[in-house]
Short mmCIF file of N, CA, C and O in Angstrom, two decimals:
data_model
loop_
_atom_site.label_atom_id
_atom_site.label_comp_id
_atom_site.label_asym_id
_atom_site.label_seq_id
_atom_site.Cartn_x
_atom_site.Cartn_y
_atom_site.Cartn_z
N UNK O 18 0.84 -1.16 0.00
CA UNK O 18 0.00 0.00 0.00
C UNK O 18 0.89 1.23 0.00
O UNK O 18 1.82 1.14 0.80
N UNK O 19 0.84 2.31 -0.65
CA UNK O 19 0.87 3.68 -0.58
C UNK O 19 0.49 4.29 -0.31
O UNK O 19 -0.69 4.28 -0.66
N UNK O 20 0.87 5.38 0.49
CA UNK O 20 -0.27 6.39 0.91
C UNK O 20 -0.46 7.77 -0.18
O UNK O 20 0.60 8.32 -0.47
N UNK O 21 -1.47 8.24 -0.66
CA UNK O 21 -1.67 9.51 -1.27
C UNK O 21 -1.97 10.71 -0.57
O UNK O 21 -1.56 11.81 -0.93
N UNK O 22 -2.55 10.54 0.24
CA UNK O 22 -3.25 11.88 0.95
C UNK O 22 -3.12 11.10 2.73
O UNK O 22 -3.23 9.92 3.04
N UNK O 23 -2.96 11.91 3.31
CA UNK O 23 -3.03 12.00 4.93
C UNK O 23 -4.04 12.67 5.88
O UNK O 23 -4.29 12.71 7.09
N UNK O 24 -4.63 13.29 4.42
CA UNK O 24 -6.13 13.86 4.95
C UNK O 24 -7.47 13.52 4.84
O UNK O 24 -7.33 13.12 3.69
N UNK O 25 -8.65 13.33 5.05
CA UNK O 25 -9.93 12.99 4.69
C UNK O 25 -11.33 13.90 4.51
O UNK O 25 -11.38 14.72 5.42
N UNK O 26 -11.77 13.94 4.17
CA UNK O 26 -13.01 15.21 4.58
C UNK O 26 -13.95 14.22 5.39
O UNK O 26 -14.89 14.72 6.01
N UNK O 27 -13.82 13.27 5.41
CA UNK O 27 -14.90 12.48 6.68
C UNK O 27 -14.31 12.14 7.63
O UNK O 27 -14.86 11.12 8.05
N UNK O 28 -13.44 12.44 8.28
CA UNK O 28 -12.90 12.07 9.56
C UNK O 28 -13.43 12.95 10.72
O UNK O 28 -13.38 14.18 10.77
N UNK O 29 -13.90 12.18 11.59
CA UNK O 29 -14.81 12.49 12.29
C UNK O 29 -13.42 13.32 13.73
O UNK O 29 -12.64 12.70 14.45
N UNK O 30 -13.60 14.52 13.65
CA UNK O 30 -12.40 15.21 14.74
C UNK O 30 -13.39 14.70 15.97
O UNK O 30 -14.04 13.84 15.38
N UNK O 31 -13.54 14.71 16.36
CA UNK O 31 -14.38 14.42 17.70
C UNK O 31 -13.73 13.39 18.33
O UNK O 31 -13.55 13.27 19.54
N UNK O 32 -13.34 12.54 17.31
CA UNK O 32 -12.64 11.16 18.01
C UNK O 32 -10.99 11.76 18.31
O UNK O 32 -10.46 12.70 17.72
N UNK O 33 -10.51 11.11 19.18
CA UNK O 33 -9.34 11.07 19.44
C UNK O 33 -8.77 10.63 19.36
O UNK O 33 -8.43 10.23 20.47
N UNK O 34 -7.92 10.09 18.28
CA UNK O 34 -7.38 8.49 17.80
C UNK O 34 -5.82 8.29 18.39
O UNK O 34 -5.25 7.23 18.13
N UNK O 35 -5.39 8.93 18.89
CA UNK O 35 -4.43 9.03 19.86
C UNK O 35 -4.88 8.09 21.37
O UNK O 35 -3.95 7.89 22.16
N UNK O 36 -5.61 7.79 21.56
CA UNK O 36 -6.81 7.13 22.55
C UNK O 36 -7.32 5.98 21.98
O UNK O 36 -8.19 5.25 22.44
N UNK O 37 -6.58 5.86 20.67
CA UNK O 37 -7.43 4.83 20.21
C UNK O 37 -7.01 3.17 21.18
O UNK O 37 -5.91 2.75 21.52
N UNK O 38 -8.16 2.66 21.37
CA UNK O 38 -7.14 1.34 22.35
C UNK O 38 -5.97 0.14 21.24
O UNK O 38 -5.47 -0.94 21.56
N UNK O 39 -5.88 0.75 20.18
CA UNK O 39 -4.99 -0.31 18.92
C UNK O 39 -4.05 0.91 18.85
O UNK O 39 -4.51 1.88 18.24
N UNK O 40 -2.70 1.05 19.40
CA UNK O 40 -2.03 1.96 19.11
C UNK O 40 -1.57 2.23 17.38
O UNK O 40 -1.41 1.44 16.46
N UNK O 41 -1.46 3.72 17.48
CA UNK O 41 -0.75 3.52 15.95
C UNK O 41 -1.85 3.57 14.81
O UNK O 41 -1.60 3.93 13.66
N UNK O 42 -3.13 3.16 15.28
CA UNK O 42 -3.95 3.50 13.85
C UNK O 42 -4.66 4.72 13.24
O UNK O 42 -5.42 5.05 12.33
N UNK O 43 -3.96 5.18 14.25
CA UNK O 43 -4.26 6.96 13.19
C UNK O 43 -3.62 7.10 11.92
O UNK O 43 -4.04 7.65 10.90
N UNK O 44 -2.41 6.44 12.17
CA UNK O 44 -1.24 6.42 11.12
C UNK O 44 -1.64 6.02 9.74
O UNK O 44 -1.02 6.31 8.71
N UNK O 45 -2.91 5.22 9.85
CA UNK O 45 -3.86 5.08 8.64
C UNK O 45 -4.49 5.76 8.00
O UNK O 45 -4.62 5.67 6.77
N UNK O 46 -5.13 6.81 8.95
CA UNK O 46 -6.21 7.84 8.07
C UNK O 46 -5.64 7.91 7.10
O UNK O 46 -4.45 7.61 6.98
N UNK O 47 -6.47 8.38 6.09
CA UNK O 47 -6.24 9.24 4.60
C UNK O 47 -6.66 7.97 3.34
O UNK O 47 -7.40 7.01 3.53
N UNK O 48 -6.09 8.27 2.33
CA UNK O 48 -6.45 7.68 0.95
C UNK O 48 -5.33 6.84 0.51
O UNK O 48 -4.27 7.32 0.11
N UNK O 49 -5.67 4.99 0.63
CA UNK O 49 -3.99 4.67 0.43
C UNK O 49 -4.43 3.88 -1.32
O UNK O 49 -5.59 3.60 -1.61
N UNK O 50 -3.31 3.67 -2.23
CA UNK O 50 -3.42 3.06 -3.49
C UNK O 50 -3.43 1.47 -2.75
O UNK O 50 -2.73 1.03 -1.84
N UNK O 51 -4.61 0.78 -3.61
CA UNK O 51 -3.96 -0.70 -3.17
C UNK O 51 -3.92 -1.38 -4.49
O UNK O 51 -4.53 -1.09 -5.51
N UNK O 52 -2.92 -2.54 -4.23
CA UNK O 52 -2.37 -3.26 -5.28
C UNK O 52 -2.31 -4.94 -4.93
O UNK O 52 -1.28 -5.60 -4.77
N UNK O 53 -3.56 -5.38 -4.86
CA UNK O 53 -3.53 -6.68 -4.35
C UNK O 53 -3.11 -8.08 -5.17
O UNK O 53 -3.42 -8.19 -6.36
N UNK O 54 -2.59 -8.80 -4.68
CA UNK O 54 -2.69 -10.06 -5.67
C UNK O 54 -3.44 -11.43 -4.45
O UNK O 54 -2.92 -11.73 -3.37
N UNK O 55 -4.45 -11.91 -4.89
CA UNK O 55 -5.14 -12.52 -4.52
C UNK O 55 -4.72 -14.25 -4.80
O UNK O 55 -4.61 -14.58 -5.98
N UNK O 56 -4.52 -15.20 -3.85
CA UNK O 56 -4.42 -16.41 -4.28
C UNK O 56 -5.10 -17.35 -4.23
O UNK O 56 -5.13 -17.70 -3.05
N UNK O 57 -5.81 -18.16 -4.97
CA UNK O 57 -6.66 -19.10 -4.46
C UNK O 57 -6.28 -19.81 -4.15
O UNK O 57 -5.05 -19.79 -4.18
N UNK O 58 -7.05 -21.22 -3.51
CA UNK O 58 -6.63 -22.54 -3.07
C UNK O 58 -6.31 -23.39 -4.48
O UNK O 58 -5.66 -24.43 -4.46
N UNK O 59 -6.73 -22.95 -5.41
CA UNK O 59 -6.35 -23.47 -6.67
C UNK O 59 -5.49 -23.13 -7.47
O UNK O 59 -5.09 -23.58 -8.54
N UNK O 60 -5.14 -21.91 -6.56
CA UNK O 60 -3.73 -21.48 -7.45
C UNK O 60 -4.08 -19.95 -8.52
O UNK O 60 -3.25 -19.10 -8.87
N UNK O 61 -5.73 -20.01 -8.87
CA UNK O 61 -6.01 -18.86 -9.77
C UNK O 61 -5.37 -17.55 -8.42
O UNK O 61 -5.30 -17.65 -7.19
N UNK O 62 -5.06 -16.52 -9.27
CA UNK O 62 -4.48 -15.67 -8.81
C UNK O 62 -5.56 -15.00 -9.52
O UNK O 62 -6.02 -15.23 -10.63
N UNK O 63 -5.91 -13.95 -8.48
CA UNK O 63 -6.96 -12.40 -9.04
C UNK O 63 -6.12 -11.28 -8.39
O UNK O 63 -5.43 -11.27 -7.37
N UNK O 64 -6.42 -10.26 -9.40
CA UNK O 64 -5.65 -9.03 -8.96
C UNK O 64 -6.70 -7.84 -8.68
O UNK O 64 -7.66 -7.51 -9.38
N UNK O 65 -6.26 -7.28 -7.48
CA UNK O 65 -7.17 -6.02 -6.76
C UNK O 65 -6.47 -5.12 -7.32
O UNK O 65 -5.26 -5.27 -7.45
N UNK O 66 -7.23 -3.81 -7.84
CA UNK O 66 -6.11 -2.47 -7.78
C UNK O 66 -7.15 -1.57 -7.50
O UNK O 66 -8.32 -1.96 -7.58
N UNK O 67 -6.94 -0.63 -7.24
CA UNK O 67 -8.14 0.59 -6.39
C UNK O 67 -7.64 1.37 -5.08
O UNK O 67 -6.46 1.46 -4.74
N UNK O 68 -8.83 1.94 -4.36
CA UNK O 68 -8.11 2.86 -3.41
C UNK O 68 -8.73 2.20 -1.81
O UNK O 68 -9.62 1.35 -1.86
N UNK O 69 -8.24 2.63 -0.56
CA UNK O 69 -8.56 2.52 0.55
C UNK O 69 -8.49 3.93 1.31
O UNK O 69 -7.58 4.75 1.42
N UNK O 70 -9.72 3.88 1.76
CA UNK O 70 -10.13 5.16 2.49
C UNK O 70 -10.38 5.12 4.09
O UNK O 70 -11.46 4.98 4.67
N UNK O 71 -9.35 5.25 4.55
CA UNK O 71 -9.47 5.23 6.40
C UNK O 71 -9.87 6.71 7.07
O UNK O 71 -9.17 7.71 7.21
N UNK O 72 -11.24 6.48 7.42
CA UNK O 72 -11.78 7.06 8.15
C UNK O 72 -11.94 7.03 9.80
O UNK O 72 -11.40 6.17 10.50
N UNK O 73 -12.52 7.79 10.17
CA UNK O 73 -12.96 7.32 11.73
C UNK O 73 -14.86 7.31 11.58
O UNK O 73 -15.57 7.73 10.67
N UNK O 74 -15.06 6.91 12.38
CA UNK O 74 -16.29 6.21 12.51
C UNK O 74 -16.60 5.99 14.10
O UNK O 74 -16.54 4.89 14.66
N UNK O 75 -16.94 7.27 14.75
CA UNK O 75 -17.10 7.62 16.27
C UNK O 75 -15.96 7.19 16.71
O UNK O 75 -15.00 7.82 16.27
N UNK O 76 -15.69 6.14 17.58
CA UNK O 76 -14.65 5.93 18.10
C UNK O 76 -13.63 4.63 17.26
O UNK O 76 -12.76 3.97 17.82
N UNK O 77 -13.98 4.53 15.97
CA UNK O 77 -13.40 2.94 15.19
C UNK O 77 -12.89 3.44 14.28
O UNK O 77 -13.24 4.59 13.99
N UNK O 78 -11.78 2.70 13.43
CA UNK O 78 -11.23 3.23 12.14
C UNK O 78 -12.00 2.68 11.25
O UNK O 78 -11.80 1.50 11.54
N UNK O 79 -12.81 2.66 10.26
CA UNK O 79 -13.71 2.42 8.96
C UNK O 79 -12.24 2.49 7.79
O UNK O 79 -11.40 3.39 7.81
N UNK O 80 -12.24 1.43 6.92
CA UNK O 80 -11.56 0.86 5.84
C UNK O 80 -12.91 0.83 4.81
O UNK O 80 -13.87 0.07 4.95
N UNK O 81 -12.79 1.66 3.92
CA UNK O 81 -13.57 1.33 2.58
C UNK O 81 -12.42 1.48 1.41
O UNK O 81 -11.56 2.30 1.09
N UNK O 82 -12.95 0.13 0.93
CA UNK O 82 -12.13 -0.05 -0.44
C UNK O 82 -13.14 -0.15 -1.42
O UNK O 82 -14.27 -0.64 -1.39
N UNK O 83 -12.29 0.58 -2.52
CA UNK O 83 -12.61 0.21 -4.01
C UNK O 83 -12.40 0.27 -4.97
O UNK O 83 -12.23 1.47 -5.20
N UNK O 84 -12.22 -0.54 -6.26
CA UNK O 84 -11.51 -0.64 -6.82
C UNK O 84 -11.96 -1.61 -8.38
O UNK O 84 -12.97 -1.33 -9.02
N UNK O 85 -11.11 -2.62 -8.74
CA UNK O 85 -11.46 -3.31 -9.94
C UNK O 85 -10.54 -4.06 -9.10
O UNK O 85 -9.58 -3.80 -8.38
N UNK O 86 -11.45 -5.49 -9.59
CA UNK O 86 -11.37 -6.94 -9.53
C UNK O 86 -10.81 -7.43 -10.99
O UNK O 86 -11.76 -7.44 -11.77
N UNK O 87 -9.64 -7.84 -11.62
CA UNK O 87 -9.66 -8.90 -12.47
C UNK O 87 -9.45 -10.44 -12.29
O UNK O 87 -8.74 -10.77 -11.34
N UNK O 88 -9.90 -11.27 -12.96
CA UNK O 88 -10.71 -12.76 -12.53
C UNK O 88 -9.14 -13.19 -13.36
O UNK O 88 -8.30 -12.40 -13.80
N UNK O 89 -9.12 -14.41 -13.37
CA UNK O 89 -7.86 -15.02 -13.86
C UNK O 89 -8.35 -15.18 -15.89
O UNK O 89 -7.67 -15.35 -16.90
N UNK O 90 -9.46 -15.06 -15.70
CA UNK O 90 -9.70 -15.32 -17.99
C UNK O 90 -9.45 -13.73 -17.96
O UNK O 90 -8.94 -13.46 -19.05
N UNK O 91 -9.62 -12.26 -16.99
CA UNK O 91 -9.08 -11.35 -17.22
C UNK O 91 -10.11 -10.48 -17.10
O UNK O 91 -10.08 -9.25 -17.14
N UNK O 92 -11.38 -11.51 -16.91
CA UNK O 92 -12.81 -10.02 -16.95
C UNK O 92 -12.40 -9.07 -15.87
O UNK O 92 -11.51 -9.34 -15.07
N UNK O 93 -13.17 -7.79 -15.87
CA UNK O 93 -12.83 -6.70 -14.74
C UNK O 93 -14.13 -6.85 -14.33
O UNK O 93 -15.24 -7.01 -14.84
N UNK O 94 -13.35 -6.70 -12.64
CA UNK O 94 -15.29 -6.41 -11.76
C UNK O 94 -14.81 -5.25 -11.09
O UNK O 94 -13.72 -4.95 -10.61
N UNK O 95 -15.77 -4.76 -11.19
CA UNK O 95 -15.87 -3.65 -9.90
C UNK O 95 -15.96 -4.33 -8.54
O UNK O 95 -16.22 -5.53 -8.64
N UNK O 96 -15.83 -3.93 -7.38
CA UNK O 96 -15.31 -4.61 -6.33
C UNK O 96 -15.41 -3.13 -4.93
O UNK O 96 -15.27 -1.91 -4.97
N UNK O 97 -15.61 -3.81 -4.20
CA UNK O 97 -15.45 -2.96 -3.29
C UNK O 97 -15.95 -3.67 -1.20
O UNK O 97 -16.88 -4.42 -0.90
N UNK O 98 -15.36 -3.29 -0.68
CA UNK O 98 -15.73 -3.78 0.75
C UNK O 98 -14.97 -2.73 1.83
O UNK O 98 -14.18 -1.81 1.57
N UNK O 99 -15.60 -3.29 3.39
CA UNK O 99 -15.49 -1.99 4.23
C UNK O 99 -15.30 -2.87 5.57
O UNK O 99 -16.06 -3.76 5.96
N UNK O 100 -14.07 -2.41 6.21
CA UNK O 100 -13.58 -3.14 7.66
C UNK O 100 -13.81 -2.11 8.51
O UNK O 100 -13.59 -1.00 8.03
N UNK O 101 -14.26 -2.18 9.78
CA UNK O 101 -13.94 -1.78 10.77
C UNK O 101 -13.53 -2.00 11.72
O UNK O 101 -14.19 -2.76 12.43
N UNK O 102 -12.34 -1.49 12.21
CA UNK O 102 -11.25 -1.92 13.22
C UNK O 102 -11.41 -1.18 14.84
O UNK O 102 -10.60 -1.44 15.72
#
């Protein structure tokens, strides 16, 4: 991952992520490039490429990704999912 930006317009200031009880995950906020390679149990390999957006989310860090999915014959999917830590 790379980071692009260190800033967000949805980051919720209210939280204090310095307080956060997972030290260190402030260090996430902002907009990172991702570049995944995916492996199956069969060996097909799929490739992620797209962005990750770490937000705060009251007191939690929110991960939304999204991006394009290509399948191993090469179709593109759109793709996208959201962690909270």
């Amino acid at each position: 991952m790379s980071q692009t930006s260190n800033q967000s317009p949805r980051i919720n200031t209210a939280c204090n992520p310095v307080r956060d009880p997972i030290t260190g995950l402030h260090n996430f906020v902002g907009t990172w490039h991702l570049d995944r390679t995916i492996l199956q149990p069969n060996e097909d390999e799929f490739v992620f490429k797209g962005v990750a957006d770490f937000t705060w989310l009251e007191n939690r860090l929110m991960d939304q990704e999204t991006g394009v999915a290509t399948v191993p014959n090469g179709i593109e999917l759109q793709a996208e999912r959201t962690y909270i830590w």
